[in-house]
Each structure stands twice: as structure tokens, then as C-alpha cells.
PDB file of C-alpha atoms and ligand atoms in Angstrom:
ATOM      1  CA  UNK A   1      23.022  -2.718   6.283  1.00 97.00           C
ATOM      2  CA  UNK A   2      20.653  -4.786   4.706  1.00 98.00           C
ATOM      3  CA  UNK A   3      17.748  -2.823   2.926  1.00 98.00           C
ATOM      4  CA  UNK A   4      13.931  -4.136   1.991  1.00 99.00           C
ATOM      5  CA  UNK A   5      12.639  -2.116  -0.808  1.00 99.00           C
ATOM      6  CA  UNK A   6       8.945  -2.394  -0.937  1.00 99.00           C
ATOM      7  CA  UNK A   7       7.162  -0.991  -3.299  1.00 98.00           C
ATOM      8  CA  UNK A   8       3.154  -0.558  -4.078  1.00 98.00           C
ATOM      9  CA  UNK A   9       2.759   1.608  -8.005  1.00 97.00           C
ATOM     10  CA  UNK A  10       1.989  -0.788 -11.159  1.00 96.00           C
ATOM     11  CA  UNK A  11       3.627   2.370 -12.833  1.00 94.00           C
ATOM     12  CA  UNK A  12       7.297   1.003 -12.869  1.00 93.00           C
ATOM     13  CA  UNK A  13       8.767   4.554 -13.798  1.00 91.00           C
ATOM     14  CA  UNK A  14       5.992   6.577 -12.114  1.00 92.00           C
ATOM     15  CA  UNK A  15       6.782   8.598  -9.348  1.00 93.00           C
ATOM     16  CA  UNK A  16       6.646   6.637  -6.562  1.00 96.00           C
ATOM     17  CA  UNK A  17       9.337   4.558  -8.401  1.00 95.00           C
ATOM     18  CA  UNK A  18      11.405   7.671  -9.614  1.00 93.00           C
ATOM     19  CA  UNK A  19      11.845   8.678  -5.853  1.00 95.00           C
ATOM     20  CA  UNK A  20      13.015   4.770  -4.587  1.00 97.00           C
ATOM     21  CA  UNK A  21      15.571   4.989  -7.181  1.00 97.00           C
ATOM     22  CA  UNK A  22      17.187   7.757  -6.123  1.00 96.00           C
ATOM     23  CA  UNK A  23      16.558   6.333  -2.827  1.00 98.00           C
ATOM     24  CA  UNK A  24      18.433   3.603  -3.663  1.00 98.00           C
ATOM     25  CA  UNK A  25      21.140   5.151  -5.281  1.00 98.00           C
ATOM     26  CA  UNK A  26      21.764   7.055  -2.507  1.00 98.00           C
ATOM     27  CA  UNK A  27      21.920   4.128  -0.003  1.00 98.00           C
ATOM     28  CA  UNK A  28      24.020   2.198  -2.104  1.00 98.00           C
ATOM     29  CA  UNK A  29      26.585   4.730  -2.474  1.00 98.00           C
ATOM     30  CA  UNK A  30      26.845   3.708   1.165  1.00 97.00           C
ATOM     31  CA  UNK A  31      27.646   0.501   1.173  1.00 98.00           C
ATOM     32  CA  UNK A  32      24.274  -0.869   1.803  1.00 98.00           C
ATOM     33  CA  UNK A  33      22.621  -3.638   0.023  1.00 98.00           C
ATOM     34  CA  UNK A  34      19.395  -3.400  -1.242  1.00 98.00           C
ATOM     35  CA  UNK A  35      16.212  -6.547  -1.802  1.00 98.00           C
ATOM     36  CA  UNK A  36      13.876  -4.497  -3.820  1.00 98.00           C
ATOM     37  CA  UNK A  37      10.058  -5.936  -3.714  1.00 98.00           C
ATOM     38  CA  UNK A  38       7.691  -4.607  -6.642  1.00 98.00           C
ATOM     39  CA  UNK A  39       3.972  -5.374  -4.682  1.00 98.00           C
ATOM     40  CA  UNK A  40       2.385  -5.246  -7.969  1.00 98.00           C
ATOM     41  CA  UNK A  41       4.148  -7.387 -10.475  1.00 98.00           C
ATOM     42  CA  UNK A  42       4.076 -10.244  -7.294  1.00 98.00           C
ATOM     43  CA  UNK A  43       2.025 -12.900  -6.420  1.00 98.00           C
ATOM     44  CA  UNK A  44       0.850 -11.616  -2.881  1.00 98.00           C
ATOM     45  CA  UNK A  45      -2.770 -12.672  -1.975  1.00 98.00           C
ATOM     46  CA  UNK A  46      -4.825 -10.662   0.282  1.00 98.00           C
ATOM     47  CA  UNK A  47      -4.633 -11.622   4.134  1.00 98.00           C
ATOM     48  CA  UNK A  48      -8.174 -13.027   4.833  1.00 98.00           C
ATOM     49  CA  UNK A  49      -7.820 -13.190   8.512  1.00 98.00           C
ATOM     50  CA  UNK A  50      -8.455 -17.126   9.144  1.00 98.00           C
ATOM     51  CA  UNK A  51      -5.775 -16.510  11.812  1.00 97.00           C
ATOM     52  CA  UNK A  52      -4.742 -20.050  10.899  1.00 98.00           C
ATOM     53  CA  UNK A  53      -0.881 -18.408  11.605  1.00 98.00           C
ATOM     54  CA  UNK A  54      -1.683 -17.656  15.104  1.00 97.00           C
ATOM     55  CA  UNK A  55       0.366 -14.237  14.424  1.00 97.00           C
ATOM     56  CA  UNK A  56       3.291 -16.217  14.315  1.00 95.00           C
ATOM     57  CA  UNK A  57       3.467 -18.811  12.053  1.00 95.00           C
ATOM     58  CA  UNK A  58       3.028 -20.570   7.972  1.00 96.00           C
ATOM     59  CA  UNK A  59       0.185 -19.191   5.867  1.00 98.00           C
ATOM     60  CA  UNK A  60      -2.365 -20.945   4.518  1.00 98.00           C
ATOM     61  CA  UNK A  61      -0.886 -19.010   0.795  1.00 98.00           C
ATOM     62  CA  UNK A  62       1.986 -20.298  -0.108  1.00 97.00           C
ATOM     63  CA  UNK A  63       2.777 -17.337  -2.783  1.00 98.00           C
ATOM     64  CA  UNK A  64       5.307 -14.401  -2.929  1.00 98.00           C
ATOM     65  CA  UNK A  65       4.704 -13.345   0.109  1.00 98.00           C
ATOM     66  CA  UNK A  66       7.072 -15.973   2.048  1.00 98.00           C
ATOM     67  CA  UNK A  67      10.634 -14.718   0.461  1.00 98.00           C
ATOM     68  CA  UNK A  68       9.254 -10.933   1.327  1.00 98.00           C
ATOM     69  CA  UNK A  69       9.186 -12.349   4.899  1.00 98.00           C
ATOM     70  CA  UNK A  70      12.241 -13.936   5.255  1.00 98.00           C
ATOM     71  CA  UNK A  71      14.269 -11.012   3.856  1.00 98.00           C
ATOM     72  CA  UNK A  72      12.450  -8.657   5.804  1.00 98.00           C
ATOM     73  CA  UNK A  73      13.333 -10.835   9.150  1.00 98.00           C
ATOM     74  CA  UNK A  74      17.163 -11.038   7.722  1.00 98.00           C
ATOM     75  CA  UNK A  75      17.088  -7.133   7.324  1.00 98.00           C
ATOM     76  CA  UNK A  76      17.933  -4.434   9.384  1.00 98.00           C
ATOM     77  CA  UNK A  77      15.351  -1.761   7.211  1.00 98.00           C
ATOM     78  CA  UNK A  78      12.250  -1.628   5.323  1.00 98.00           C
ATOM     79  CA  UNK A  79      11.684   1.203   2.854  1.00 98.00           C
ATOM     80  CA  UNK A  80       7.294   1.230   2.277  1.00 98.00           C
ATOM     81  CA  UNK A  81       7.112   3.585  -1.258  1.00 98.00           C
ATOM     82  CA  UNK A  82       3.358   4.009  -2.233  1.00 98.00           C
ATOM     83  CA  UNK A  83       1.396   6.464  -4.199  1.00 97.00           C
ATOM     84  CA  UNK A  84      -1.543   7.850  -2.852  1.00 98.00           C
ATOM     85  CA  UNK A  85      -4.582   5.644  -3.671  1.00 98.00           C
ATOM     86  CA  UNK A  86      -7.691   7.363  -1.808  1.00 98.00           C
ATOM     87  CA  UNK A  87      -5.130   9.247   1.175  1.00 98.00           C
ATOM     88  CA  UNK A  88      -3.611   6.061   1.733  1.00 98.00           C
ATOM     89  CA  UNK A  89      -1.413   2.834   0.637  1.00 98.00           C
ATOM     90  CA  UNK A  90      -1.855   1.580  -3.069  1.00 98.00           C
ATOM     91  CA  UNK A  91      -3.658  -1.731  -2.236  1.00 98.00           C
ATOM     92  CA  UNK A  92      -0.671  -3.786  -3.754  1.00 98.00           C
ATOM     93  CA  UNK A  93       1.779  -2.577  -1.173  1.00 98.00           C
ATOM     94  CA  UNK A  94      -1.144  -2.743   1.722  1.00 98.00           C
ATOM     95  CA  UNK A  95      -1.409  -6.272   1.188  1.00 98.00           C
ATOM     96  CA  UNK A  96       2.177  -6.866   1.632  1.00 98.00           C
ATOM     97  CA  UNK A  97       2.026  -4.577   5.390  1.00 98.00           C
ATOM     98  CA  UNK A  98      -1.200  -6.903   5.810  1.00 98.00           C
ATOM     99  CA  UNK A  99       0.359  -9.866   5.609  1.00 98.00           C
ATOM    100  CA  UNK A 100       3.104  -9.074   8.356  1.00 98.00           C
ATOM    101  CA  UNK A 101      -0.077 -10.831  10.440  1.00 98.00           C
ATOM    102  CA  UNK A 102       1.946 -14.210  10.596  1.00 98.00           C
ATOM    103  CA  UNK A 103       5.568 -13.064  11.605  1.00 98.00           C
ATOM    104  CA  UNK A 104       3.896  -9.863  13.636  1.00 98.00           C
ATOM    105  CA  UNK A 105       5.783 -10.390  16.716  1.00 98.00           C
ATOM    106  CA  UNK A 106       8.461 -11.166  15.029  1.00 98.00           C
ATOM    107  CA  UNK A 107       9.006  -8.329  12.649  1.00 98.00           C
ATOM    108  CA  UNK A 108       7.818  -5.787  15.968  1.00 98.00           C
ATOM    109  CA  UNK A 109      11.168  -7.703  18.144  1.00 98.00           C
ATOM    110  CA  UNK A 110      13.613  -6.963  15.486  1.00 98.00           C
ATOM    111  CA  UNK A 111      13.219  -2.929  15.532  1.00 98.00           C
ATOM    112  CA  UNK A 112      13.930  -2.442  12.006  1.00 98.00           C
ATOM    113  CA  UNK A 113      15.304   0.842  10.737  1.00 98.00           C
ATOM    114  CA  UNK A 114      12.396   2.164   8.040  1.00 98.00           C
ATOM    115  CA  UNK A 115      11.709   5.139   5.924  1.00 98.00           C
ATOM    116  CA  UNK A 116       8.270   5.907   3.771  1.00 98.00           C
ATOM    117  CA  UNK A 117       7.996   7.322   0.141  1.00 98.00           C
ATOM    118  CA  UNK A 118       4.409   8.645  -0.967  1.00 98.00           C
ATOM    119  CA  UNK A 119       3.702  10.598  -4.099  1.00 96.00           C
ATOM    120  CA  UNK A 120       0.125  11.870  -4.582  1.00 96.00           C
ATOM    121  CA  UNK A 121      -1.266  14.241  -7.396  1.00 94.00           C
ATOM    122  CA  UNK A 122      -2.885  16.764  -4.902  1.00 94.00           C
ATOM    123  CA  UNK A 123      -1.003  19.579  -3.534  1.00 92.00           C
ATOM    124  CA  UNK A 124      -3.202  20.500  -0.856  1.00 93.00           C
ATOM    125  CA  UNK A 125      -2.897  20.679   2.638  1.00 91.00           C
ATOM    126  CA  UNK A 126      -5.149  17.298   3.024  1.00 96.00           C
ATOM    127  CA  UNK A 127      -4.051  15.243   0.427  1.00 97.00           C
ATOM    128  CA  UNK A 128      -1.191  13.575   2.650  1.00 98.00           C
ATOM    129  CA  UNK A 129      -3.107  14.384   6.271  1.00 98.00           C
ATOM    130  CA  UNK A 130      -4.185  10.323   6.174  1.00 98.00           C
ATOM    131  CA  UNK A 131      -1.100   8.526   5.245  1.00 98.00           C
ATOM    132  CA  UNK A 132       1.277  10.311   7.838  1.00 98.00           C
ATOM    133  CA  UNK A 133      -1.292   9.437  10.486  1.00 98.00           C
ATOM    134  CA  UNK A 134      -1.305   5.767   9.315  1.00 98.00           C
ATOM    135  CA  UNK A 135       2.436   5.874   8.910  1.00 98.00           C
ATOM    136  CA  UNK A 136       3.344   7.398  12.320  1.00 98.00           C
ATOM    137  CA  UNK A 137       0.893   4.752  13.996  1.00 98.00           C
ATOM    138  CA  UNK A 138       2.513   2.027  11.694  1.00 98.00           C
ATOM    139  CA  UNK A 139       6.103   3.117  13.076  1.00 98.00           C
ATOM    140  CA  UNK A 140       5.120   3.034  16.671  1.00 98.00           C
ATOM    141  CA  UNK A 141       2.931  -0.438  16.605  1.00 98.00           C
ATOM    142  CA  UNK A 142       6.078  -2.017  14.522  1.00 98.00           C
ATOM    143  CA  UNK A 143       7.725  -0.797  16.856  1.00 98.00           C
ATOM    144  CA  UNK A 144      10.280   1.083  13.699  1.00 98.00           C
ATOM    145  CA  UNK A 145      12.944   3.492  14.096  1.00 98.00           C
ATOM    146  CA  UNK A 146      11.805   5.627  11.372  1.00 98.00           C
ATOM    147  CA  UNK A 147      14.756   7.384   9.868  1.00 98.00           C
ATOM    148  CA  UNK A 148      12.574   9.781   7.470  1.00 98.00           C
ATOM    149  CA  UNK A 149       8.887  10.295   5.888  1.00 98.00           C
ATOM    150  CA  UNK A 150       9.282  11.723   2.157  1.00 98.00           C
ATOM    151  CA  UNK A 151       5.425  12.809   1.415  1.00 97.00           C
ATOM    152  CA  UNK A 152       5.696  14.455  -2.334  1.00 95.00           C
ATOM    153  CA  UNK A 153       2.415  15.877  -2.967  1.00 93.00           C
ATOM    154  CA  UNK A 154       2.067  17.452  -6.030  1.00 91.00           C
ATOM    155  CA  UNK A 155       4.088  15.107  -7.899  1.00 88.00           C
ATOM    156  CA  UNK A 156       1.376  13.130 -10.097  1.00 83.00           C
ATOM    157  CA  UNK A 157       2.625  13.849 -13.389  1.00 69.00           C
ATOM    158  CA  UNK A 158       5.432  11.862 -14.644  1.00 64.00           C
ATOM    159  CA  UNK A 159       6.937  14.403 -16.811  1.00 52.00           C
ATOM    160  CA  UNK A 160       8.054  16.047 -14.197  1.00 54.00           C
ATOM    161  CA  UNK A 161       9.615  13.423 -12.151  1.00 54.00           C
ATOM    162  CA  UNK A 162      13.213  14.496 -13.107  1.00 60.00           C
ATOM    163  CA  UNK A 163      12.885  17.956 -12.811  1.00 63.00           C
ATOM    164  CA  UNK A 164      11.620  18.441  -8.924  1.00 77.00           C
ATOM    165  CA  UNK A 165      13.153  19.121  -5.543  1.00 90.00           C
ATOM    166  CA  UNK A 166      11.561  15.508  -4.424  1.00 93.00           C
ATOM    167  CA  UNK A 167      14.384  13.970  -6.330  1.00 93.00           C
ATOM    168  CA  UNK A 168      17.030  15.161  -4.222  1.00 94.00           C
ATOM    169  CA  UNK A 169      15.204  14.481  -1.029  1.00 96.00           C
ATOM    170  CA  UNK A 170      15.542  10.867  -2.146  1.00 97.00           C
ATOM    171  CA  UNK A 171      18.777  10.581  -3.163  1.00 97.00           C
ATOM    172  CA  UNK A 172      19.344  12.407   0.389  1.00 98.00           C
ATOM    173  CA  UNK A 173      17.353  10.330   2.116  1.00 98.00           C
ATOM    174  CA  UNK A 174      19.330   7.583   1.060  1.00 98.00           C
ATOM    175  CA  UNK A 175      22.406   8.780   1.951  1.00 97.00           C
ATOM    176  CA  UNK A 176      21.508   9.350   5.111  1.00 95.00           C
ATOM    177  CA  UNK A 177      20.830   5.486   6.170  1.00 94.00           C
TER     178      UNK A 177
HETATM  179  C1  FMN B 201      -6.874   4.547  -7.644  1.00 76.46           C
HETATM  180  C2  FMN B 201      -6.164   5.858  -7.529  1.00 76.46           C
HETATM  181  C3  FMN B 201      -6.414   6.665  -6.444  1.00 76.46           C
HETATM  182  C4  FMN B 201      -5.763   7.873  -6.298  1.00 76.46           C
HETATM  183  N1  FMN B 201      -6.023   8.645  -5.216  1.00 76.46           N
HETATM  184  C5  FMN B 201      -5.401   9.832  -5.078  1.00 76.46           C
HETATM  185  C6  FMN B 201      -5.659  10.667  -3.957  1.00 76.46           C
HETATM  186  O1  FMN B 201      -6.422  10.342  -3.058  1.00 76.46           O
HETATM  187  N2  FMN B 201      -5.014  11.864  -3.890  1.00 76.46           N
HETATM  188  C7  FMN B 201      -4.132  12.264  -4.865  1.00 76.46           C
HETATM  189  O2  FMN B 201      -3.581  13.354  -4.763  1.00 76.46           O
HETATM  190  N3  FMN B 201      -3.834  11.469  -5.920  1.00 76.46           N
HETATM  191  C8  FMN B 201      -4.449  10.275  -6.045  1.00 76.46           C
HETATM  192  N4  FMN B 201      -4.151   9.472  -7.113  1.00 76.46           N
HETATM  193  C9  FMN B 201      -3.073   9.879  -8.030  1.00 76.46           C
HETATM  194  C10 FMN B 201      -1.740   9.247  -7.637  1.00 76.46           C
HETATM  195  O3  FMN B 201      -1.501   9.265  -6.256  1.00 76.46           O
HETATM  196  C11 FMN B 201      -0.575   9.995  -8.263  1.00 76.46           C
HETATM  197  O4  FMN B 201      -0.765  10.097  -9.666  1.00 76.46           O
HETATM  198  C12 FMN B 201       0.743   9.325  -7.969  1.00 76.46           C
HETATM  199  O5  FMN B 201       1.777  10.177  -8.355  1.00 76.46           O
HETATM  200  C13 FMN B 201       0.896   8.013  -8.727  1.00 76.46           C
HETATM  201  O6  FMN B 201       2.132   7.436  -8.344  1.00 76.46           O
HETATM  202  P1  FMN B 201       2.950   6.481  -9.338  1.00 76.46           P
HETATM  203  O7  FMN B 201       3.344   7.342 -10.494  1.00 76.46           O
HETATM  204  O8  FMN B 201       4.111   6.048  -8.515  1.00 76.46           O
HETATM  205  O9  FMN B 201       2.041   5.356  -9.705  1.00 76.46           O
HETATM  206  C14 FMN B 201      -4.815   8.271  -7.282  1.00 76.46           C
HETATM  207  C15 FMN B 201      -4.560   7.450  -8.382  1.00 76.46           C
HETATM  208  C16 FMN B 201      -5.234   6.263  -8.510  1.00 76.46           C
HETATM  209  C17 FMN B 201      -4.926   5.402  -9.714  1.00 76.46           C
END
């Protein structure tokens, strides 16, 4: 399968990271290939709703944005990895979802496979309570087959990135695509 890696932390070995590595590893033991995205270190301007696209067609910014497009539309998965900014998305990797706007039909008629990564700090029981709403109405509007949610809360501190059962949920993850 073809695999979209998209992810949203300026931190490039931070924990959101950590986890879509072993993610990755894991799916490419299988055979997949992977188009890995980092939201932050591209050029991906904010949607400003001018609706010039018409849901469905060019963008008035011609920037990153367009080669995140066309490999999501010649994938068969997106992987969204985020940490926690304020219970949701970083805004890097919210920009990216909000510019979906101009191939939204589009991306909904394919019925990608998907799976989400989110690290936060926190380990309460609130801390992730906004994301997996967002995410489960994300999967059903996109009309995704979401093949797993990994929500590592507690899991803030870099240090410990290598040395916590989030790791292996991944890798696992991974394999399982
Ligand atoms: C702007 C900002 C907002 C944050 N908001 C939250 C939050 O709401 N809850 C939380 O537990 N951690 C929050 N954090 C901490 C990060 O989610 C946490 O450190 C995460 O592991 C960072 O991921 P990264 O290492 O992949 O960048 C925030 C950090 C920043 C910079």
C-alpha cells in the first residue's frame, strides 16, 4: 500500500516523531511504501476560506500544499501524528487537514485507510477527551477506515521516548496495516 505520513511537531525527534518512526518501521517491514510530510518544516499557508476552489478545485496558494494533495489522492492511507497543542492538532498539521477544502470530495470518495498518533504531556483523564472526539468525527466526515487511534498521554518528556510501552504500540500499529 501506499502510505501518507503527515506529521504536525517542529520537534523532529520529539515524541510525536519517535512514535511515526516506529510507525513506519513497522509498516515498512510490510512491504508498504511510505511519503512522509513534516507540516512544520513546509510551506503550507493557512486556508482562508475565499472558496475560490469551489471544494474541488486549484488554490489560490500555490505552495507545499499541492504535492501533499496529489500523494494523498494517489494513496491508499493517511497517518495524522500531532502533539497535543491546547487538546487538539498542532496548528502546522491542522492547516494541512484544513486545506483538504479544495480536493474535499475527492479525498471523502477514495475511502482511505488512516490511523492517528497524539502525544500530550498530561496524563489525565481529559487531556486526550478533545482530540478523539475531533478524530472520530474527522474519520466519519472523511469518510476513513480508521485502522487504529494511538493517544500517548503522558509522554511529554523526550527522555523517555525510548523507554515506554507507546513505542511498541507504534511499531505494532504499523505492522498491522
Ligand atoms: C503550544 C503548546 C500547547 C500544548 N498543549 C498541551 C495540552 O493541552 N495538553 C498537554 O498535555 N500537553 C500540551 N503540550 C505539551 C505537548 O503536547 C507535549 O510536550 C508533546 O509531547 C509534544 O510533542 P512533540 O515532542 O512531538 O513535539 C503543549 C505544548 C505546546 C508547545
Amino acid at each position: 500500500m501506499k502510505i501518507v505520513v503527515l506529521t504536525g511537531s517542529p520537534h523532529k525527534n520529539g515524541t510525536s516523531n519517535t512514535l511515526v518512526n516506529e510507525f513506519i518501521r513497522g509498516a515498512e517491514e510490510n512491504g508498504h511504501i511510505i511519503t512522509r510530510f513534516d507540516a512544520p518544516f513546509l510551506k503550507i499557508h493557512p486556508c482562508i476560506g475565499c472558496d475560490h476552489c469551489g471544494m474541488d478545485g486549484p488554490c489560490i496558494f500555490n505552495d507545499d500544499m499541492s504535492k501533499i494533495l496529489d500523494a494523498i489522492l494517489d494513496s491508499d492511507m493517511v497517518i495524522f501524528a500531532t502533539p497535543i497543542y491546547y487538546f487538539g492538532f498542532s496548528a502546522q498539521i491542522k492547516s494541512v487537514i484544513d486545506r483538504f477544502y479544495s480536493k474535499n470530495g475527492k479525498i471523502q470518495s477514495k475511502h482511505l485507510k488512516s490511523a492517528f498518533i497524539a502525544t500530550a504531556w498530561n496524563n489525565d483523564n481529559m487531556v486526550m477527551s478533545g482530540i478523539k472526539k475531533h478524530i472520530e468525527i474527522l474519520i466519519d466526515y472523511l469518510n476513513l477506515d480508521n485502522i487504529g487511534t494511538l493517544l500517548a498521554k503522558g509522554y511529554g518528556y523526550k527522555g523517555a521516548s525510548t523507554e515506554n510501552h507507546y513505542m511498541k504500540e507504534a511499531y505494532n500499529l504499523g505492522k498491522r496495516v
